[in-house]
Amino acid sequence: MTLGFVTAILPELSFDNVLNFARHEGFSTVEVMCWPVGKAERKYAGVTHIDVTSLTKTKAHEILGQCQDQGVSISALGYYPNMLDPNPEVSRFAVSHFKKVIVAAPKLGLNLVTGFVGRDWTKTVDENWPRFLKIWKPIIQHAEDHGVKIGIENCPMSFTRDEWPGGKNLLTTPQIWRRAFSDIDSPNFGLNYDPSHFILQGMDPLSPLAEFKSKLFHLHAKDVKINHAALNEVGRFDFPLNWHQPRIPGYGDIHWPQFMAELMRIGYDGPLCIEVEDDTFGKTLEGRMKALKVARNVLAPFFG
């Protein structure tokens, strides 16, 4: 396994400065955000550490040189929009840019991109399914044609009113994964698994690892703290932001020694990238850097 972090938390830094921070703090890899240049549509989005729309051979060579100089690799190129947005224009733009991210990956010597499947949050899973297949079969074929794997994060994207009730990401549970991987049967279609999203849903975060080990292309290291006093007041059907808090590893409800032991048992040897959405360390750049350092210290013993 390699320990890294998701670059979305350091939007102020240039790509070279992100690599410099990673090297200085002992990280060996980074998941690089590749959103279109422009205004972010939501929190933690809109970060462009590599602009895939202008990635020439010369620029790719420069990026690879920066990585080599710092001794830090790229685990994946990340872009997390809602590709099943009910607004056709929003969906088309997201799909178009995601395909550009796929094309960019081999230019950087990579075979992995990460993102969300998306979802029309006003419809059920079954109601979303025909459109999911229509949009995603060509995306997976496009990835296969370029020798690229796609790791889908399992985040429900259901936290506030504008994502209610279904959330904005379809692939959230093992039952849905089995159906998706059966209907789109491709070795290039897999998961970017984040255990915190199972805690949010009241599920065991270790439970899917063995069954889906061949589909674990990439992992996020994020924790979550359930506020049981608030949950007792408002109930689980209230907006999740009212009764849970994203935390860094070691500061929430996940038992990380058990989680890491299970990863080792099943033979996972890919990237584990810390994702910081924990405001308790502050919203400043210094506070977010400190959160990465503290999370690193929690996980570092598992990496020798």
PDB file of C-alpha atoms in Angstrom:
ATOM      1  CA  MET A   1       0.000   0.000   0.000  1.00  0.00           C
ATOM      2  CA  THR A   2       0.996   3.596  -0.580  1.00  0.00           C
ATOM      3  CA  LEU A   3      -0.094   6.484   1.649  1.00  0.00           C
ATOM      4  CA  GLY A   4      -1.186   9.753   0.075  1.00  0.00           C
ATOM      5  CA  PHE A   5      -3.849  12.413   0.151  1.00  0.00           C
ATOM      6  CA  VAL A   6      -6.536  13.991  -2.027  1.00  0.00           C
ATOM      7  CA  THR A   7      -5.308  17.341  -3.375  1.00  0.00           C
ATOM      8  CA  ALA A   8      -8.764  18.969  -3.151  1.00  0.00           C
ATOM      9  CA  ILE A   9      -7.949  20.146   0.366  1.00  0.00           C
ATOM     10  CA  LEU A  10      -5.050  22.319  -0.849  1.00  0.00           C
ATOM     11  CA  PRO A  11      -6.627  24.457  -3.594  1.00  0.00           C
ATOM     12  CA  GLU A  12      -4.367  27.444  -2.883  1.00  0.00           C
ATOM     13  CA  LEU A  13      -1.208  25.521  -3.723  1.00  0.00           C
ATOM     14  CA  SER A  14       0.195  24.958  -7.172  1.00  0.00           C
ATOM     15  CA  PHE A  15       0.718  21.369  -8.247  1.00  0.00           C
ATOM     16  CA  ASP A  16       4.462  21.659  -7.658  1.00  0.00           C
ATOM     17  CA  ASN A  17       3.869  23.029  -4.146  1.00  0.00           C
ATOM     18  CA  VAL A  18       1.444  20.180  -3.431  1.00  0.00           C
ATOM     19  CA  LEU A  19       4.178  17.712  -4.393  1.00  0.00           C
ATOM     20  CA  ASN A  20       6.710  19.570  -2.265  1.00  0.00           C
ATOM     21  CA  PHE A  21       4.400  19.410   0.754  1.00  0.00           C
ATOM     22  CA  ALA A  22       3.749  15.711   0.130  1.00  0.00           C
ATOM     23  CA  ARG A  23       7.468  14.909  -0.052  1.00  0.00           C
ATOM     24  CA  HIS A  24       8.298  16.988   3.016  1.00  0.00           C
ATOM     25  CA  GLU A  25       5.576  15.288   5.071  1.00  0.00           C
ATOM     26  CA  GLY A  26       6.386  11.736   3.991  1.00  0.00           C
ATOM     27  CA  PHE A  27       3.508  11.066   1.588  1.00  0.00           C
ATOM     28  CA  SER A  28       4.378   8.916  -1.398  1.00  0.00           C
ATOM     29  CA  THR A  29       1.381   9.647  -3.649  1.00  0.00           C
ATOM     30  CA  VAL A  30      -1.429  12.128  -4.321  1.00  0.00           C
ATOM     31  CA  GLU A  31      -4.844  11.832  -5.957  1.00  0.00           C
ATOM     32  CA  VAL A  32      -4.865  14.882  -8.200  1.00  0.00           C
ATOM     33  CA  MET A  33      -8.029  16.883  -8.763  1.00  0.00           C
ATOM     34  CA  CYS A  34      -8.796  17.723 -12.404  1.00  0.00           C
ATOM     35  CA  TRP A  35     -11.962  19.812 -12.358  1.00  0.00           C
ATOM     36  CA  PRO A  36     -12.607  22.201 -15.241  1.00  0.00           C
ATOM     37  CA  VAL A  37     -11.069  25.594 -14.606  1.00  0.00           C
ATOM     38  CA  GLY A  38     -13.738  27.856 -13.130  1.00  0.00           C
ATOM     39  CA  LYS A  39     -15.976  28.418 -10.141  1.00  0.00           C
ATOM     40  CA  ALA A  40     -16.642  25.459  -7.855  1.00  0.00           C
ATOM     41  CA  GLU A  41     -20.211  24.144  -7.875  1.00  0.00           C
ATOM     42  CA  ARG A  42     -19.949  22.892  -4.281  1.00  0.00           C
ATOM     43  CA  LYS A  43     -17.543  22.510  -1.364  1.00  0.00           C
ATOM     44  CA  TYR A  44     -14.356  20.525  -2.140  1.00  0.00           C
ATOM     45  CA  ALA A  45     -15.080  20.779  -5.869  1.00  0.00           C
ATOM     46  CA  GLY A  46     -13.613  22.978  -8.575  1.00  0.00           C
ATOM     47  CA  VAL A  47      -9.955  22.283  -7.759  1.00  0.00           C
ATOM     48  CA  THR A  48      -7.725  22.078 -10.824  1.00  0.00           C
ATOM     49  CA  HIS A  49      -4.216  20.908 -10.003  1.00  0.00           C
ATOM     50  CA  ILE A  50      -3.895  19.475 -13.519  1.00  0.00           C
ATOM     51  CA  ASP A  51      -5.850  21.052 -16.372  1.00  0.00           C
ATOM     52  CA  VAL A  52      -6.588  18.112 -18.661  1.00  0.00           C
ATOM     53  CA  THR A  53      -8.038  20.373 -21.357  1.00  0.00           C
ATOM     54  CA  SER A  54      -4.605  21.829 -22.112  1.00  0.00           C
ATOM     55  CA  LEU A  55      -2.424  18.815 -21.333  1.00  0.00           C
ATOM     56  CA  THR A  56       0.108  18.684 -24.139  1.00  0.00           C
ATOM     57  CA  LYS A  57       2.933  16.158 -24.356  1.00  0.00           C
ATOM     58  CA  THR A  58       5.305  18.887 -23.217  1.00  0.00           C
ATOM     59  CA  LYS A  59       3.156  19.739 -20.186  1.00  0.00           C
ATOM     60  CA  ALA A  60       2.717  16.054 -19.303  1.00  0.00           C
ATOM     61  CA  HIS A  61       6.498  15.591 -19.485  1.00  0.00           C
ATOM     62  CA  GLU A  62       6.924  18.594 -17.185  1.00  0.00           C
ATOM     63  CA  ILE A  63       4.427  17.168 -14.668  1.00  0.00           C
ATOM     64  CA  LEU A  64       6.138  13.777 -14.660  1.00  0.00           C
ATOM     65  CA  GLY A  65       9.452  15.530 -14.119  1.00  0.00           C
ATOM     66  CA  GLN A  66       8.029  17.360 -11.103  1.00  0.00           C
ATOM     67  CA  CYS A  67       6.807  14.059  -9.653  1.00  0.00           C
ATOM     68  CA  GLN A  68      10.177  12.424 -10.217  1.00  0.00           C
ATOM     69  CA  ASP A  69      12.059  15.348  -8.659  1.00  0.00           C
ATOM     70  CA  GLN A  70       9.888  15.198  -5.528  1.00  0.00           C
ATOM     71  CA  GLY A  71       9.667  11.407  -5.339  1.00  0.00           C
ATOM     72  CA  VAL A  72       5.870  11.560  -5.204  1.00  0.00           C
ATOM     73  CA  SER A  73       3.618   9.634  -7.597  1.00  0.00           C
ATOM     74  CA  ILE A  74       0.084  10.348  -8.814  1.00  0.00           C
ATOM     75  CA  SER A  75      -2.341   7.664  -7.624  1.00  0.00           C
ATOM     76  CA  ALA A  76      -5.203   8.770  -9.887  1.00  0.00           C
ATOM     77  CA  LEU A  77      -6.774  11.735 -11.635  1.00  0.00           C
ATOM     78  CA  GLY A  78      -9.979  12.738  -9.854  1.00  0.00           C
ATOM     79  CA  TYR A  79     -13.161  14.468 -11.048  1.00  0.00           C
ATOM     80  CA  TYR A  80     -16.401  14.094  -9.042  1.00  0.00           C
ATOM     81  CA  PRO A  81     -19.425  15.693 -10.731  1.00  0.00           C
ATOM     82  CA  ASN A  82     -22.986  14.379 -11.068  1.00  0.00           C
ATOM     83  CA  MET A  83     -22.939  12.718 -14.485  1.00  0.00           C
ATOM     84  CA  LEU A  84     -26.590  11.653 -14.083  1.00  0.00           C
ATOM     85  CA  ASP A  85     -27.818  15.145 -13.240  1.00  0.00           C
ATOM     86  CA  PRO A  86     -31.433  15.537 -14.427  1.00  0.00           C
ATOM     87  CA  ASN A  87     -30.377  18.675 -16.302  1.00  0.00           C
ATOM     88  CA  PRO A  88     -29.155  17.278 -19.653  1.00  0.00           C
ATOM     89  CA  GLU A  89     -26.695  20.140 -20.193  1.00  0.00           C
ATOM     90  CA  VAL A  90     -25.077  19.617 -16.789  1.00  0.00           C
ATOM     91  CA  SER A  91     -24.856  15.886 -17.423  1.00  0.00           C
ATOM     92  CA  ARG A  92     -23.400  16.268 -20.919  1.00  0.00           C
ATOM     93  CA  PHE A  93     -20.717  18.693 -19.761  1.00  0.00           C
ATOM     94  CA  ALA A  94     -19.720  16.443 -16.856  1.00  0.00           C
ATOM     95  CA  VAL A  95     -19.487  13.368 -19.096  1.00  0.00           C
ATOM     96  CA  SER A  96     -17.510  15.282 -21.713  1.00  0.00           C
ATOM     97  CA  HIS A  97     -14.950  16.503 -19.188  1.00  0.00           C
ATOM     98  CA  PHE A  98     -14.697  13.102 -17.521  1.00  0.00           C
ATOM     99  CA  LYS A  99     -13.794  11.606 -20.886  1.00  0.00           C
ATOM    100  CA  LYS A 100     -11.044  14.224 -21.182  1.00  0.00           C
ATOM    101  CA  VAL A 101      -9.717  13.134 -17.794  1.00  0.00           C
ATOM    102  CA  ILE A 102      -9.650   9.546 -19.070  1.00  0.00           C
ATOM    103  CA  VAL A 103      -7.718  10.578 -22.176  1.00  0.00           C
ATOM    104  CA  ALA A 104      -5.253  12.564 -20.051  1.00  0.00           C
ATOM    105  CA  ALA A 105      -4.368   9.677 -17.728  1.00  0.00           C
ATOM    106  CA  PRO A 106      -2.183   7.655 -20.160  1.00  0.00           C
ATOM    107  CA  LYS A 107      -0.309  10.828 -21.123  1.00  0.00           C
ATOM    108  CA  LEU A 108       0.885  10.879 -17.509  1.00  0.00           C
ATOM    109  CA  GLY A 109       1.628   7.165 -17.421  1.00  0.00           C
ATOM    110  CA  LEU A 110      -1.520   6.498 -15.371  1.00  0.00           C
ATOM    111  CA  ASN A 111      -4.255   3.879 -15.737  1.00  0.00           C
ATOM    112  CA  LEU A 112      -6.753   5.135 -13.131  1.00  0.00           C
ATOM    113  CA  VAL A 113      -9.291   7.933 -12.804  1.00  0.00           C
ATOM    114  CA  THR A 114     -11.733   8.430  -9.931  1.00  0.00           C
ATOM    115  CA  GLY A 115     -15.172   9.997  -9.623  1.00  0.00           C
ATOM    116  CA  PHE A 116     -18.880   9.553  -8.946  1.00  0.00           C
ATOM    117  CA  VAL A 117     -21.457   7.769 -11.088  1.00  0.00           C
ATOM    118  CA  GLY A 118     -24.001  10.472 -10.248  1.00  0.00           C
ATOM    119  CA  ARG A 119     -27.754  10.191  -9.735  1.00  0.00           C
ATOM    120  CA  ASP A 120     -31.069  11.947 -10.224  1.00  0.00           C
ATOM    121  CA  TRP A 121     -31.730  12.428  -6.528  1.00  0.00           C
ATOM    122  CA  THR A 122     -35.501  12.714  -7.019  1.00  0.00           C
ATOM    123  CA  LYS A 123     -35.752   9.158  -8.395  1.00  0.00           C
ATOM    124  CA  THR A 124     -35.266   5.658  -7.021  1.00  0.00           C
ATOM    125  CA  VAL A 125     -32.356   3.390  -7.917  1.00  0.00           C
ATOM    126  CA  ASP A 126     -34.555   1.438 -10.350  1.00  0.00           C
ATOM    127  CA  GLU A 127     -35.787   4.633 -11.975  1.00  0.00           C
ATOM    128  CA  ASN A 128     -32.178   5.826 -12.421  1.00  0.00           C
ATOM    129  CA  TRP A 129     -30.954   2.518 -13.811  1.00  0.00           C
ATOM    130  CA  PRO A 130     -31.803   2.794 -17.543  1.00  0.00           C
ATOM    131  CA  ARG A 131     -30.129   6.201 -17.764  1.00  0.00           C
ATOM    132  CA  PHE A 132     -27.153   4.971 -15.735  1.00  0.00           C
ATOM    133  CA  LEU A 133     -26.567   2.188 -18.268  1.00  0.00           C
ATOM    134  CA  LYS A 134     -27.112   4.496 -21.254  1.00  0.00           C
ATOM    135  CA  ILE A 135     -24.535   7.006 -20.022  1.00  0.00           C
ATOM    136  CA  TRP A 136     -22.017   4.740 -18.336  1.00  0.00           C
ATOM    137  CA  LYS A 137     -21.641   1.904 -20.838  1.00  0.00           C
ATOM    138  CA  PRO A 138     -20.015   4.292 -23.353  1.00  0.00           C
ATOM    139  CA  ILE A 139     -17.862   5.849 -20.606  1.00  0.00           C
ATOM    140  CA  ILE A 140     -16.519   2.451 -19.577  1.00  0.00           C
ATOM    141  CA  GLN A 141     -15.922   1.535 -23.227  1.00  0.00           C
ATOM    142  CA  HIS A 142     -14.040   4.823 -23.655  1.00  0.00           C
ATOM    143  CA  ALA A 143     -11.921   3.936 -20.606  1.00  0.00           C
ATOM    144  CA  GLU A 144     -11.217   0.452 -21.962  1.00  0.00           C
ATOM    145  CA  ASP A 145     -10.154   1.930 -25.302  1.00  0.00           C
ATOM    146  CA  HIS A 146      -7.565   4.060 -23.499  1.00  0.00           C
ATOM    147  CA  GLY A 147      -6.386   1.366 -21.064  1.00  0.00           C
ATOM    148  CA  VAL A 148      -7.810   3.234 -18.083  1.00  0.00           C
ATOM    149  CA  LYS A 149      -9.674   1.955 -15.017  1.00  0.00           C
ATOM    150  CA  ILE A 150     -12.414   3.948 -13.283  1.00  0.00           C
ATOM    151  CA  GLY A 151     -12.784   3.874  -9.504  1.00  0.00           C
ATOM    152  CA  ILE A 152     -16.193   5.070  -8.292  1.00  0.00           C
ATOM    153  CA  GLU A 153     -16.397   6.508  -4.779  1.00  0.00           C
ATOM    154  CA  ASN A 154     -19.285   5.151  -2.707  1.00  0.00           C
ATOM    155  CA  CYS A 155     -20.340   8.483  -1.189  1.00  0.00           C
ATOM    156  CA  PRO A 156     -24.144   8.864  -1.048  1.00  0.00           C
ATOM    157  CA  MET A 157     -23.842  12.620  -1.706  1.00  0.00           C
ATOM    158  CA  SER A 158     -26.925  13.093   0.436  1.00  0.00           C
ATOM    159  CA  PHE A 159     -26.297  15.699   3.107  1.00  0.00           C
ATOM    160  CA  THR A 160     -28.515  18.740   2.560  1.00  0.00           C
ATOM    161  CA  ARG A 161     -31.853  19.706   1.053  1.00  0.00           C
ATOM    162  CA  ASP A 162     -30.623  20.097  -2.536  1.00  0.00           C
ATOM    163  CA  GLU A 163     -29.509  16.437  -2.499  1.00  0.00           C
ATOM    164  CA  TRP A 164     -32.638  15.097  -0.809  1.00  0.00           C
ATOM    165  CA  PRO A 165     -33.969  12.430  -0.730  1.00  0.00           C
ATOM    166  CA  GLY A 166     -31.898  10.086  -2.909  1.00  0.00           C
ATOM    167  CA  GLY A 167     -28.484  11.741  -2.965  1.00  0.00           C
ATOM    168  CA  LYS A 168     -26.411  12.494  -6.034  1.00  0.00           C
ATOM    169  CA  ASN A 169     -24.403   9.290  -6.381  1.00  0.00           C
ATOM    170  CA  LEU A 170     -25.829   5.883  -7.235  1.00  0.00           C
ATOM    171  CA  LEU A 171     -23.134   3.333  -6.292  1.00  0.00           C
ATOM    172  CA  THR A 172     -23.399   3.400  -2.495  1.00  0.00           C
ATOM    173  CA  THR A 173     -24.025  -0.188  -1.330  1.00  0.00           C
ATOM    174  CA  PRO A 174     -22.863  -3.740  -2.112  1.00  0.00           C
ATOM    175  CA  GLN A 175     -26.264  -4.653  -3.525  1.00  0.00           C
ATOM    176  CA  ILE A 176     -26.041  -1.809  -6.041  1.00  0.00           C
ATOM    177  CA  TRP A 177     -22.370  -2.591  -6.825  1.00  0.00           C
ATOM    178  CA  ARG A 178     -23.223  -6.197  -7.689  1.00  0.00           C
ATOM    179  CA  ARG A 179     -25.962  -5.062 -10.030  1.00  0.00           C
ATOM    180  CA  ALA A 180     -23.753  -2.423 -11.676  1.00  0.00           C
ATOM    181  CA  PHE A 181     -20.765  -4.728 -12.148  1.00  0.00           C
ATOM    182  CA  SER A 182     -23.072  -7.396 -13.575  1.00  0.00           C
ATOM    183  CA  ASP A 183     -24.768  -5.059 -16.040  1.00  0.00           C
ATOM    184  CA  ILE A 184     -21.483  -3.377 -17.012  1.00  0.00           C
ATOM    185  CA  ASP A 185     -19.141  -6.339 -16.839  1.00  0.00           C
ATOM    186  CA  SER A 186     -15.722  -4.784 -17.292  1.00  0.00           C
ATOM    187  CA  PRO A 187     -12.365  -5.218 -15.533  1.00  0.00           C
ATOM    188  CA  ASN A 188     -11.966  -1.440 -15.917  1.00  0.00           C
ATOM    189  CA  PHE A 189     -15.010  -0.617 -13.752  1.00  0.00           C
ATOM    190  CA  GLY A 190     -14.439  -0.646  -9.998  1.00  0.00           C
ATOM    191  CA  LEU A 191     -14.415   1.269  -6.727  1.00  0.00           C
ATOM    192  CA  ASN A 192     -12.669   4.101  -4.962  1.00  0.00           C
ATOM    193  CA  TYR A 193     -13.810   2.852  -1.566  1.00  0.00           C
ATOM    194  CA  ASP A 194     -14.282   5.220   1.382  1.00  0.00           C
ATOM    195  CA  PRO A 195     -15.189   3.423   4.650  1.00  0.00           C
ATOM    196  CA  SER A 196     -16.658   6.545   6.268  1.00  0.00           C
ATOM    197  CA  HIS A 197     -19.691   6.359   3.973  1.00  0.00           C
ATOM    198  CA  PHE A 198     -20.606   2.977   5.417  1.00  0.00           C
ATOM    199  CA  ILE A 199     -20.544   4.416   8.946  1.00  0.00           C
ATOM    200  CA  LEU A 200     -22.858   7.194   7.751  1.00  0.00           C
ATOM    201  CA  GLN A 201     -25.309   4.565   6.472  1.00  0.00           C
ATOM    202  CA  GLY A 202     -25.102   2.438   9.635  1.00  0.00           C
ATOM    203  CA  MET A 203     -23.082  -0.295   7.869  1.00  0.00           C
ATOM    204  CA  ASP A 204     -19.934  -2.220   8.752  1.00  0.00           C
ATOM    205  CA  PRO A 205     -17.047  -0.632   6.781  1.00  0.00           C
ATOM    206  CA  LEU A 206     -15.085  -3.913   6.740  1.00  0.00           C
ATOM    207  CA  SER A 207     -17.968  -5.979   5.369  1.00  0.00           C
ATOM    208  CA  PRO A 208     -17.473  -5.433   1.599  1.00  0.00           C
ATOM    209  CA  LEU A 209     -13.681  -5.637   1.419  1.00  0.00           C
ATOM    210  CA  ALA A 210     -13.192  -9.364   0.867  1.00  0.00           C
ATOM    211  CA  GLU A 211     -16.014  -9.808  -1.655  1.00  0.00           C
ATOM    212  CA  PHE A 212     -15.014  -6.783  -3.725  1.00  0.00           C
ATOM    213  CA  LYS A 213     -11.239  -7.002  -3.379  1.00  0.00           C
ATOM    214  CA  SER A 214     -10.783  -7.309  -7.147  1.00  0.00           C
ATOM    215  CA  LYS A 215     -12.787  -4.096  -7.588  1.00  0.00           C
ATOM    216  CA  LEU A 216     -10.836  -2.043  -5.033  1.00  0.00           C
ATOM    217  CA  PHE A 217      -8.877   0.190  -7.405  1.00  0.00           C
ATOM    218  CA  HIS A 218      -8.278   3.052  -4.957  1.00  0.00           C
ATOM    219  CA  LEU A 219      -9.180   3.880  -1.335  1.00  0.00           C
ATOM    220  CA  HIS A 220      -9.973   7.055   0.563  1.00  0.00           C
ATOM    221  CA  ALA A 221      -9.019   7.364   4.219  1.00  0.00           C
ATOM    222  CA  LYS A 222     -11.702   9.465   5.882  1.00  0.00           C
ATOM    223  CA  ASP A 223     -13.493   9.048   9.182  1.00  0.00           C
ATOM    224  CA  VAL A 224     -16.872  10.202  10.458  1.00  0.00           C
ATOM    225  CA  LYS A 225     -18.351  10.868  13.880  1.00  0.00           C
ATOM    226  CA  ILE A 226     -22.025  10.144  14.464  1.00  0.00           C
ATOM    227  CA  ASN A 227     -23.584  12.577  16.935  1.00  0.00           C
ATOM    228  CA  HIS A 228     -25.899  10.176  18.727  1.00  0.00           C
ATOM    229  CA  ALA A 229     -27.401  12.886  20.951  1.00  0.00           C
ATOM    230  CA  ALA A 230     -28.462  14.825  17.848  1.00  0.00           C
ATOM    231  CA  LEU A 231     -29.601  11.621  16.146  1.00  0.00           C
ATOM    232  CA  ASN A 232     -31.806  10.852  19.144  1.00  0.00           C
ATOM    233  CA  GLU A 233     -33.423  14.260  18.679  1.00  0.00           C
ATOM    234  CA  VAL A 234     -33.944  14.470  14.916  1.00  0.00           C
ATOM    235  CA  GLY A 235     -33.743  10.866  13.685  1.00  0.00           C
ATOM    236  CA  ARG A 236     -31.812   9.347  10.775  1.00  0.00           C
ATOM    237  CA  PHE A 237     -34.300  10.693   8.203  1.00  0.00           C
ATOM    238  CA  ASP A 238     -33.256  14.278   8.941  1.00  0.00           C
ATOM    239  CA  PHE A 239     -30.502  15.786   6.805  1.00  0.00           C
ATOM    240  CA  PRO A 240     -27.271  13.921   7.664  1.00  0.00           C
ATOM    241  CA  LEU A 241     -25.293  17.119   8.253  1.00  0.00           C
ATOM    242  CA  ASN A 242     -27.528  17.635  11.284  1.00  0.00           C
ATOM    243  CA  TRP A 243     -26.313  14.468  13.012  1.00  0.00           C
ATOM    244  CA  HIS A 244     -22.867  13.565  11.715  1.00  0.00           C
ATOM    245  CA  GLN A 245     -19.480  15.198  11.226  1.00  0.00           C
ATOM    246  CA  PRO A 246     -16.683  14.260   8.794  1.00  0.00           C
ATOM    247  CA  ARG A 247     -13.409  13.664  10.663  1.00  0.00           C
ATOM    248  CA  ILE A 248      -9.871  12.667   9.799  1.00  0.00           C
ATOM    249  CA  PRO A 249      -8.776   9.048  10.430  1.00  0.00           C
ATOM    250  CA  GLY A 250      -8.517   8.278  14.127  1.00  0.00           C
ATOM    251  CA  TYR A 251     -10.928  10.986  15.226  1.00  0.00           C
ATOM    252  CA  GLY A 252     -14.209   9.304  14.323  1.00  0.00           C
ATOM    253  CA  ASP A 253     -16.014   5.995  14.683  1.00  0.00           C
ATOM    254  CA  ILE A 254     -13.868   3.762  12.426  1.00  0.00           C
ATOM    255  CA  HIS A 255     -11.521   1.306  14.130  1.00  0.00           C
ATOM    256  CA  TRP A 256      -8.508   1.843  11.891  1.00  0.00           C
ATOM    257  CA  PRO A 257      -6.340  -1.053  13.165  1.00  0.00           C
ATOM    258  CA  GLN A 258      -9.158  -3.470  12.268  1.00  0.00           C
ATOM    259  CA  PHE A 259      -9.718  -1.790   8.906  1.00  0.00           C
ATOM    260  CA  MET A 260      -6.037  -1.829   7.982  1.00  0.00           C
ATOM    261  CA  ALA A 261      -5.688  -5.416   9.166  1.00  0.00           C
ATOM    262  CA  GLU A 262      -8.518  -6.488   6.860  1.00  0.00           C
ATOM    263  CA  LEU A 263      -6.939  -4.662   3.924  1.00  0.00           C
ATOM    264  CA  MET A 264      -3.690  -6.499   4.594  1.00  0.00           C
ATOM    265  CA  ARG A 265      -5.497  -9.827   4.985  1.00  0.00           C
ATOM    266  CA  ILE A 266      -7.187  -9.564   1.596  1.00  0.00           C
ATOM    267  CA  GLY A 267      -3.946  -8.410  -0.042  1.00  0.00           C
ATOM    268  CA  TYR A 268      -4.850  -4.861  -1.017  1.00  0.00           C
ATOM    269  CA  ASP A 269      -1.688  -3.125  -2.201  1.00  0.00           C
ATOM    270  CA  GLY A 270      -2.990   0.036  -3.891  1.00  0.00           C
ATOM    271  CA  PRO A 271      -3.207   3.697  -2.827  1.00  0.00           C
ATOM    272  CA  LEU A 272      -4.796   4.871   0.418  1.00  0.00           C
ATOM    273  CA  CYS A 273      -5.367   8.619   0.138  1.00  0.00           C
ATOM    274  CA  ILE A 274      -6.389  10.758   3.094  1.00  0.00           C
ATOM    275  CA  GLU A 275      -9.415  12.931   2.347  1.00  0.00           C
ATOM    276  CA  VAL A 276      -9.855  15.923   4.643  1.00  0.00           C
ATOM    277  CA  GLU A 277     -13.329  17.355   5.177  1.00  0.00           C
ATOM    278  CA  ASP A 278     -12.765  17.962   8.897  1.00  0.00           C
ATOM    279  CA  ASP A 279     -13.272  21.613   9.861  1.00  0.00           C
ATOM    280  CA  THR A 280     -12.252  21.047  13.489  1.00  0.00           C
ATOM    281  CA  PHE A 281      -8.666  21.809  12.487  1.00  0.00           C
ATOM    282  CA  GLY A 282      -9.792  25.120  11.018  1.00  0.00           C
ATOM    283  CA  LYS A 283     -10.566  26.257   7.522  1.00  0.00           C
ATOM    284  CA  THR A 284      -7.243  27.977   6.906  1.00  0.00           C
ATOM    285  CA  LEU A 285      -4.532  26.463   4.731  1.00  0.00           C
ATOM    286  CA  GLU A 286      -2.404  25.969   7.852  1.00  0.00           C
ATOM    287  CA  GLY A 287      -5.250  24.144   9.610  1.00  0.00           C
ATOM    288  CA  ARG A 288      -5.919  21.868   6.655  1.00  0.00           C
ATOM    289  CA  MET A 289      -2.221  21.050   6.346  1.00  0.00           C
ATOM    290  CA  LYS A 290      -2.184  20.208  10.050  1.00  0.00           C
ATOM    291  CA  ALA A 291      -5.165  17.872   9.538  1.00  0.00           C
ATOM    292  CA  LEU A 292      -3.203  15.994   6.859  1.00  0.00           C
ATOM    293  CA  LYS A 293      -0.189  15.711   9.167  1.00  0.00           C
ATOM    294  CA  VAL A 294      -2.247  14.419  12.091  1.00  0.00           C
ATOM    295  CA  ALA A 295      -4.052  11.897   9.887  1.00  0.00           C
ATOM    296  CA  ARG A 296      -0.700  10.782   8.497  1.00  0.00           C
ATOM    297  CA  ASN A 297       0.551  10.155  12.023  1.00  0.00           C
ATOM    298  CA  VAL A 298      -2.486   7.967  12.749  1.00  0.00           C
ATOM    299  CA  LEU A 299      -1.985   5.844   9.616  1.00  0.00           C
ATOM    300  CA  ALA A 300       1.813   5.858   9.283  1.00  0.00           C
ATOM    301  CA  PRO A 301       2.443   2.944  11.685  1.00  0.00           C
ATOM    302  CA  PHE A 302       0.535   0.642   9.298  1.00  0.00           C
ATOM    303  CA  PHE A 303       3.014   1.512   6.553  1.00  0.00           C
ATOM    304  CA  GLY A 304       6.181   0.628   8.477  1.00  0.00           C
TER     305      GLY A 304
END
